[in-house]
Amino acid sequence: MKSFFRNARFAALPLILLLPLGAQNAKKDAKKDTGKDAGITRDQADQILDELRQIRQLLQAQAEKNGPPSPVRAKLDLTGFQMLGSKDAPVTMVEFTDYQCPYCQRFHMTIFNDLKKNFIDTGKVRFYSRDLPLDSLHPNAIRAAQAARCAADQGQFWKLRDIMGSNPDKLDMDSLLADATSLKMDLGAFKGCLDTQKYKEAVQTDVLEAMKIGAEATPTFVIGKSTPQGVDGELLVGLQPLGEFVKLISKPDAAK
């Protein structure tokens, strides 16, 4: 709620700035209509304009005083979650993903490759994967999230994650079984894991935690200082340019 009012403060400013245009039109109308039926007098129009100018000045002064909104911070316990990179990396990056989300696919197939090459593989960043399936939009997303966890039982989490992240349109059961076969997984165990929804509750727990920290879209990231239990960092919501990720990773306090 706090972030809502912070954003509303700035969102209201353009609306207020438009209001004088209405008053100016009213002033013109008053000039044209000198009869008894005039809706507003010239003096009233001047008074409205003066009051609106004062409101605008107050809002501008308040915005300058408060400055840009502070970044949203989040702490996560990442014990037991799948990690890529060095456990001793000073910076941690967490992605809350939806395997059927086209923006997650774009991140996975472009920006992630650069981050992996320059930061994860070099020991500067450790990368964690969490789930945020938007089932109201993506009916196969929850199954895919569970499939990744079922694959982890057989040491194939990252390989299946890579396949699913690249093919958000192929997450039906037949496609997942074909993927498991290509990875030489125990097909019976994998299918049994999916049929019993072994990890459904775990996925739902991820969704609740994502909502708690303010994740409003997929993908959502938390990037910051590595802690013994997980991460203490800043929230980055939605697909962003590579530079935004590099900026957070390179912040002086990110690795302190």
mmCIF file of C-alpha atoms in Angstrom:
data_model
loop_
_atom_site.group_PDB
_atom_site.id
_atom_site.type_symbol
_atom_site.label_atom_id
_atom_site.label_comp_id
_atom_site.label_asym_id
_atom_site.label_seq_id
_atom_site.Cartn_x
_atom_site.Cartn_y
_atom_site.Cartn_z
ATOM 1 C CA MET A 1 0.000 0.000 0.000
ATOM 2 C CA LYS A 2 2.899 2.321 0.766
ATOM 3 C CA SER A 3 4.281 1.920 -2.750
ATOM 4 C CA PHE A 4 0.813 2.592 -4.183
ATOM 5 C CA PHE A 5 0.589 6.009 -2.562
ATOM 6 C CA ARG A 6 4.180 6.780 -3.475
ATOM 7 C CA ASN A 7 3.437 6.072 -7.146
ATOM 8 C CA ALA A 8 0.079 7.833 -6.958
ATOM 9 C CA ARG A 9 1.789 11.018 -5.843
ATOM 10 C CA PHE A 10 3.643 11.276 -9.134
ATOM 11 C CA ALA A 11 0.828 9.894 -11.236
ATOM 12 C CA ALA A 12 -1.473 12.642 -10.030
ATOM 13 C CA LEU A 13 0.792 15.435 -11.202
ATOM 14 C CA PRO A 14 0.127 15.202 -14.964
ATOM 15 C CA LEU A 15 -3.623 15.113 -14.308
ATOM 16 C CA ILE A 16 -3.476 18.312 -12.272
ATOM 17 C CA LEU A 17 -1.388 19.985 -14.944
ATOM 18 C CA LEU A 18 -4.132 19.317 -17.476
ATOM 19 C CA LEU A 19 -6.847 20.924 -15.383
ATOM 20 C CA PRO A 20 -5.920 24.545 -16.190
ATOM 21 C CA LEU A 21 -6.739 23.803 -19.829
ATOM 22 C CA GLY A 22 -10.324 23.200 -18.793
ATOM 23 C CA ALA A 23 -10.354 26.415 -16.830
ATOM 24 C CA GLN A 24 -8.921 28.256 -19.803
ATOM 25 C CA ASN A 25 -11.714 26.925 -21.985
ATOM 26 C CA ALA A 26 -14.219 28.015 -19.374
ATOM 27 C CA LYS A 27 -12.653 31.464 -19.384
ATOM 28 C CA LYS A 28 -12.996 31.685 -23.165
ATOM 29 C CA ASP A 29 -16.616 30.613 -22.936
ATOM 30 C CA ALA A 30 -17.246 33.313 -20.352
ATOM 31 C CA LYS A 31 -15.830 35.920 -22.722
ATOM 32 C CA LYS A 32 -18.114 34.788 -25.502
ATOM 33 C CA ASP A 33 -21.269 34.648 -23.387
ATOM 34 C CA THR A 34 -22.034 38.009 -21.782
ATOM 35 C CA GLY A 35 -25.695 37.241 -21.089
ATOM 36 C CA LYS A 36 -27.392 36.029 -17.937
ATOM 37 C CA ASP A 37 -26.893 32.343 -18.869
ATOM 38 C CA ALA A 38 -23.085 32.424 -18.755
ATOM 39 C CA GLY A 39 -21.868 29.384 -16.786
ATOM 40 C CA ILE A 40 -18.807 31.114 -15.346
ATOM 41 C CA THR A 41 -17.696 34.728 -15.094
ATOM 42 C CA ARG A 42 -14.338 36.087 -16.116
ATOM 43 C CA ASP A 43 -13.369 36.762 -12.502
ATOM 44 C CA GLN A 44 -14.312 33.206 -11.528
ATOM 45 C CA ALA A 45 -12.204 31.785 -14.346
ATOM 46 C CA ASP A 46 -9.224 33.873 -13.199
ATOM 47 C CA GLN A 47 -9.715 32.643 -9.635
ATOM 48 C CA ILE A 48 -9.825 29.002 -10.757
ATOM 49 C CA LEU A 49 -6.643 29.433 -12.789
ATOM 50 C CA ASP A 50 -4.886 31.042 -9.834
ATOM 51 C CA GLU A 51 -5.898 28.239 -7.474
ATOM 52 C CA LEU A 52 -4.796 25.560 -9.923
ATOM 53 C CA ARG A 53 -1.427 27.227 -10.381
ATOM 54 C CA GLN A 54 -0.963 27.150 -6.622
ATOM 55 C CA ILE A 55 -1.884 23.443 -6.489
ATOM 56 C CA ARG A 56 0.566 22.699 -9.294
ATOM 57 C CA GLN A 57 3.352 24.567 -7.528
ATOM 58 C CA LEU A 58 2.679 22.698 -4.288
ATOM 59 C CA LEU A 59 2.723 19.317 -6.034
ATOM 60 C CA GLN A 60 5.923 20.120 -7.898
ATOM 61 C CA ALA A 61 7.608 21.294 -4.684
ATOM 62 C CA GLN A 62 6.498 18.142 -2.868
ATOM 63 C CA ALA A 63 7.777 15.908 -5.667
ATOM 64 C CA GLU A 64 11.160 17.680 -5.659
ATOM 65 C CA LYS A 65 11.368 17.407 -1.890
ATOM 66 C CA ASN A 66 10.603 13.685 -1.792
ATOM 67 C CA GLY A 67 12.798 12.841 -4.764
ATOM 68 C CA PRO A 68 12.491 9.585 -6.752
ATOM 69 C CA PRO A 69 10.809 6.638 -5.025
ATOM 70 C CA SER A 70 13.119 4.443 -2.976
ATOM 71 C CA PRO A 71 13.904 0.988 -4.391
ATOM 72 C CA VAL A 72 11.866 -1.867 -2.958
ATOM 73 C CA ARG A 73 14.037 -4.253 -0.974
ATOM 74 C CA ALA A 74 13.435 -7.919 -0.287
ATOM 75 C CA LYS A 75 15.071 -10.620 1.811
ATOM 76 C CA LEU A 76 14.648 -14.245 0.814
ATOM 77 C CA ASP A 77 15.598 -17.528 2.424
ATOM 78 C CA LEU A 78 16.851 -19.673 -0.450
ATOM 79 C CA THR A 79 17.694 -22.796 1.504
ATOM 80 C CA GLY A 80 16.953 -25.868 -0.582
ATOM 81 C CA PHE A 81 16.293 -24.047 -3.856
ATOM 82 C CA GLN A 82 18.095 -24.791 -7.113
ATOM 83 C CA MET A 83 21.240 -22.713 -7.588
ATOM 84 C CA LEU A 84 23.519 -22.068 -10.537
ATOM 85 C CA GLY A 85 27.054 -20.782 -10.005
ATOM 86 C CA SER A 86 29.362 -20.583 -7.016
ATOM 87 C CA LYS A 87 27.819 -20.809 -3.551
ATOM 88 C CA ASP A 88 30.468 -18.276 -2.448
ATOM 89 C CA ALA A 89 29.515 -15.636 -5.018
ATOM 90 C CA PRO A 90 29.114 -12.229 -3.317
ATOM 91 C CA VAL A 91 25.976 -11.306 -5.274
ATOM 92 C CA THR A 92 22.781 -13.328 -5.550
ATOM 93 C CA MET A 93 20.160 -13.094 -8.279
ATOM 94 C CA VAL A 94 16.756 -14.739 -7.966
ATOM 95 C CA GLU A 95 14.240 -15.114 -10.779
ATOM 96 C CA PHE A 96 10.563 -15.762 -10.150
ATOM 97 C CA THR A 97 9.515 -17.273 -13.459
ATOM 98 C CA ASP A 98 6.523 -18.567 -15.383
ATOM 99 C CA TYR A 99 7.572 -21.117 -18.004
ATOM 100 C CA GLN A 100 4.667 -20.176 -20.282
ATOM 101 C CA CYS A 101 5.379 -16.437 -20.096
ATOM 102 C CA PRO A 102 6.734 -14.933 -23.372
ATOM 103 C CA TYR A 103 8.719 -12.290 -21.472
ATOM 104 C CA CYS A 104 10.372 -14.990 -19.392
ATOM 105 C CA GLN A 105 11.272 -16.776 -22.614
ATOM 106 C CA ARG A 106 12.822 -13.580 -23.994
ATOM 107 C CA PHE A 107 14.880 -13.120 -20.837
ATOM 108 C CA HIS A 108 15.932 -16.768 -20.870
ATOM 109 C CA MET A 109 17.051 -16.760 -24.504
ATOM 110 C CA THR A 110 18.825 -13.396 -24.562
ATOM 111 C CA ILE A 111 19.791 -11.567 -21.381
ATOM 112 C CA PHE A 112 20.298 -14.680 -19.266
ATOM 113 C CA ASN A 113 23.007 -15.937 -21.614
ATOM 114 C CA ASP A 114 25.017 -12.728 -21.155
ATOM 115 C CA LEU A 115 24.563 -12.795 -17.384
ATOM 116 C CA LYS A 116 25.609 -16.432 -17.195
ATOM 117 C CA LYS A 117 28.725 -15.903 -19.287
ATOM 118 C CA ASN A 118 29.932 -12.713 -17.597
ATOM 119 C CA PHE A 119 28.746 -13.070 -14.010
ATOM 120 C CA ILE A 120 27.485 -16.542 -13.073
ATOM 121 C CA ASP A 121 30.198 -18.619 -14.741
ATOM 122 C CA THR A 122 32.902 -16.266 -13.440
ATOM 123 C CA GLY A 123 31.886 -16.682 -9.796
ATOM 124 C CA LYS A 124 30.547 -13.156 -9.305
ATOM 125 C CA VAL A 125 26.854 -14.066 -9.093
ATOM 126 C CA ARG A 126 24.914 -17.098 -7.947
ATOM 127 C CA PHE A 127 21.545 -17.575 -9.636
ATOM 128 C CA TYR A 128 18.431 -19.100 -8.047
ATOM 129 C CA SER A 129 15.207 -20.153 -9.741
ATOM 130 C CA ARG A 130 11.809 -19.706 -8.079
ATOM 131 C CA ASP A 131 8.285 -20.166 -9.413
ATOM 132 C CA LEU A 132 5.519 -17.672 -10.143
ATOM 133 C CA PRO A 133 3.098 -19.427 -12.534
ATOM 134 C CA LEU A 134 0.236 -17.155 -13.581
ATOM 135 C CA ASP A 135 -2.297 -19.935 -14.005
ATOM 136 C CA SER A 136 -5.181 -17.607 -14.891
ATOM 137 C CA LEU A 137 -3.259 -16.651 -18.051
ATOM 138 C CA HIS A 138 -1.090 -19.711 -18.597
ATOM 139 C CA PRO A 139 -2.855 -23.036 -17.936
ATOM 140 C CA ASN A 140 0.300 -25.122 -18.420
ATOM 141 C CA ALA A 141 2.543 -23.023 -16.178
ATOM 142 C CA ILE A 142 1.848 -24.818 -12.883
ATOM 143 C CA ARG A 143 2.469 -28.226 -14.450
ATOM 144 C CA ALA A 144 5.737 -26.937 -15.912
ATOM 145 C CA ALA A 145 6.862 -25.566 -12.539
ATOM 146 C CA GLN A 146 6.195 -28.949 -10.957
ATOM 147 C CA ALA A 147 7.943 -30.715 -13.843
ATOM 148 C CA ALA A 148 11.140 -28.770 -13.173
ATOM 149 C CA ARG A 149 11.073 -29.870 -9.538
ATOM 150 C CA CYS A 150 10.362 -33.458 -10.552
ATOM 151 C CA ALA A 151 13.363 -33.268 -12.871
ATOM 152 C CA ALA A 152 15.466 -32.028 -9.948
ATOM 153 C CA ASP A 153 14.789 -35.371 -8.224
ATOM 154 C CA GLN A 154 16.824 -36.921 -11.020
ATOM 155 C CA GLY A 155 19.481 -34.188 -11.234
ATOM 156 C CA GLN A 156 18.048 -32.704 -14.426
ATOM 157 C CA PHE A 157 16.527 -29.465 -13.168
ATOM 158 C CA TRP A 158 18.596 -27.000 -15.175
ATOM 159 C CA LYS A 159 18.459 -29.013 -18.400
ATOM 160 C CA LEU A 160 14.673 -29.322 -18.315
ATOM 161 C CA ARG A 161 14.375 -25.710 -17.230
ATOM 162 C CA ASP A 162 16.388 -24.671 -20.278
ATOM 163 C CA ILE A 163 14.152 -26.694 -22.604
ATOM 164 C CA MET A 164 10.917 -25.391 -21.113
ATOM 165 C CA GLY A 165 12.175 -21.814 -20.910
ATOM 166 C CA SER A 166 12.953 -21.908 -24.628
ATOM 167 C CA ASN A 167 9.641 -23.522 -25.629
ATOM 168 C CA PRO A 168 6.723 -21.989 -23.683
ATOM 169 C CA ASP A 169 4.296 -23.357 -26.276
ATOM 170 C CA LYS A 170 5.308 -26.978 -25.598
ATOM 171 C CA LEU A 171 4.379 -27.560 -21.970
ATOM 172 C CA ASP A 172 1.561 -30.078 -22.372
ATOM 173 C CA MET A 173 2.007 -33.479 -20.755
ATOM 174 C CA ASP A 174 3.091 -35.230 -23.957
ATOM 175 C CA SER A 175 5.774 -32.627 -24.595
ATOM 176 C CA LEU A 176 7.078 -32.861 -21.039
ATOM 177 C CA LEU A 177 7.283 -36.643 -21.254
ATOM 178 C CA ALA A 178 9.128 -36.337 -24.563
ATOM 179 C CA ASP A 179 11.572 -33.902 -22.932
ATOM 180 C CA ALA A 180 12.130 -36.283 -20.037
ATOM 181 C CA THR A 181 12.794 -39.097 -22.497
ATOM 182 C CA SER A 182 15.344 -36.980 -24.387
ATOM 183 C CA LEU A 183 17.151 -36.343 -21.089
ATOM 184 C CA LYS A 184 17.180 -40.105 -20.369
ATOM 185 C CA MET A 185 15.206 -39.644 -17.165
ATOM 186 C CA ASP A 186 13.291 -42.403 -15.422
ATOM 187 C CA LEU A 187 10.010 -41.798 -17.228
ATOM 188 C CA GLY A 188 7.876 -43.722 -14.750
ATOM 189 C CA ALA A 189 9.209 -41.772 -11.781
ATOM 190 C CA PHE A 190 8.894 -38.466 -13.603
ATOM 191 C CA LYS A 191 5.297 -39.116 -14.697
ATOM 192 C CA GLY A 192 4.371 -40.404 -11.252
ATOM 193 C CA CYS A 193 5.754 -37.211 -9.714
ATOM 194 C CA LEU A 194 3.557 -35.136 -12.035
ATOM 195 C CA ASP A 195 0.459 -37.301 -11.644
ATOM 196 C CA THR A 196 0.550 -37.075 -7.864
ATOM 197 C CA GLN A 197 1.327 -33.351 -7.971
ATOM 198 C CA LYS A 198 4.136 -33.953 -5.526
ATOM 199 C CA TYR A 199 5.362 -30.363 -5.686
ATOM 200 C CA LYS A 200 2.093 -28.476 -6.113
ATOM 201 C CA GLU A 201 2.168 -27.104 -2.559
ATOM 202 C CA ALA A 202 5.804 -26.073 -2.906
ATOM 203 C CA VAL A 203 5.002 -24.132 -6.074
ATOM 204 C CA GLN A 204 2.072 -22.434 -4.364
ATOM 205 C CA THR A 205 4.374 -21.430 -1.498
ATOM 206 C CA ASP A 206 6.651 -19.736 -4.020
ATOM 207 C CA VAL A 207 3.697 -17.827 -5.451
ATOM 208 C CA LEU A 208 2.670 -16.597 -2.002
ATOM 209 C CA GLU A 209 6.195 -15.436 -1.196
ATOM 210 C CA ALA A 210 6.455 -13.661 -4.545
ATOM 211 C CA MET A 211 3.220 -11.799 -3.839
ATOM 212 C CA LYS A 212 4.439 -10.929 -0.361
ATOM 213 C CA ILE A 213 7.563 -9.148 -1.625
ATOM 214 C CA GLY A 214 5.643 -7.264 -4.326
ATOM 215 C CA ALA A 215 6.167 -9.314 -7.486
ATOM 216 C CA GLU A 216 3.490 -7.981 -9.844
ATOM 217 C CA ALA A 217 4.614 -9.542 -13.135
ATOM 218 C CA THR A 218 6.816 -12.226 -14.605
ATOM 219 C CA PRO A 219 9.671 -12.383 -14.638
ATOM 220 C CA THR A 220 10.458 -10.711 -11.312
ATOM 221 C CA PHE A 221 13.964 -10.586 -9.843
ATOM 222 C CA VAL A 222 15.668 -9.963 -6.531
ATOM 223 C CA ILE A 223 19.304 -8.919 -6.885
ATOM 224 C CA GLY A 224 21.677 -8.032 -4.086
ATOM 225 C CA LYS A 225 24.038 -9.130 -1.356
ATOM 226 C CA SER A 226 24.444 -12.843 -0.736
ATOM 227 C CA THR A 227 23.612 -13.887 2.817
ATOM 228 C CA PRO A 228 24.173 -17.221 4.557
ATOM 229 C CA GLN A 229 20.475 -18.017 4.094
ATOM 230 C CA GLY A 230 19.861 -16.355 0.720
ATOM 231 C CA VAL A 231 19.751 -12.763 -0.475
ATOM 232 C CA ASP A 232 19.175 -9.218 0.740
ATOM 233 C CA GLY A 233 18.549 -7.160 -2.361
ATOM 234 C CA GLU A 234 16.373 -4.979 -4.552
ATOM 235 C CA LEU A 235 13.243 -5.962 -6.427
ATOM 236 C CA LEU A 236 13.257 -5.671 -10.217
ATOM 237 C CA VAL A 237 9.844 -6.341 -11.758
ATOM 238 C CA GLY A 238 9.367 -7.332 -15.380
ATOM 239 C CA LEU A 239 11.686 -7.808 -18.337
ATOM 240 C CA GLN A 240 14.437 -5.182 -18.263
ATOM 241 C CA PRO A 241 17.376 -4.253 -20.509
ATOM 242 C CA LEU A 242 20.671 -5.968 -19.756
ATOM 243 C CA GLY A 243 22.060 -2.718 -18.361
ATOM 244 C CA GLU A 244 19.540 -2.664 -15.517
ATOM 245 C CA PHE A 245 20.715 -6.061 -14.302
ATOM 246 C CA VAL A 246 24.373 -5.103 -14.606
ATOM 247 C CA LYS A 247 23.704 -1.881 -12.687
ATOM 248 C CA LEU A 248 22.198 -3.745 -9.728
ATOM 249 C CA ILE A 249 24.862 -6.453 -9.789
ATOM 250 C CA SER A 250 27.587 -3.797 -9.823
ATOM 251 C CA LYS A 251 26.164 -1.597 -7.064
ATOM 252 C CA PRO A 252 28.816 -0.927 -4.393
ATOM 253 C CA ASP A 253 26.576 -2.215 -1.598
ATOM 254 C CA ALA A 254 25.388 -5.301 -3.522
ATOM 255 C CA ALA A 255 28.333 -7.409 -2.422
ATOM 256 C CA LYS A 256 28.943 -5.886 1.021
#
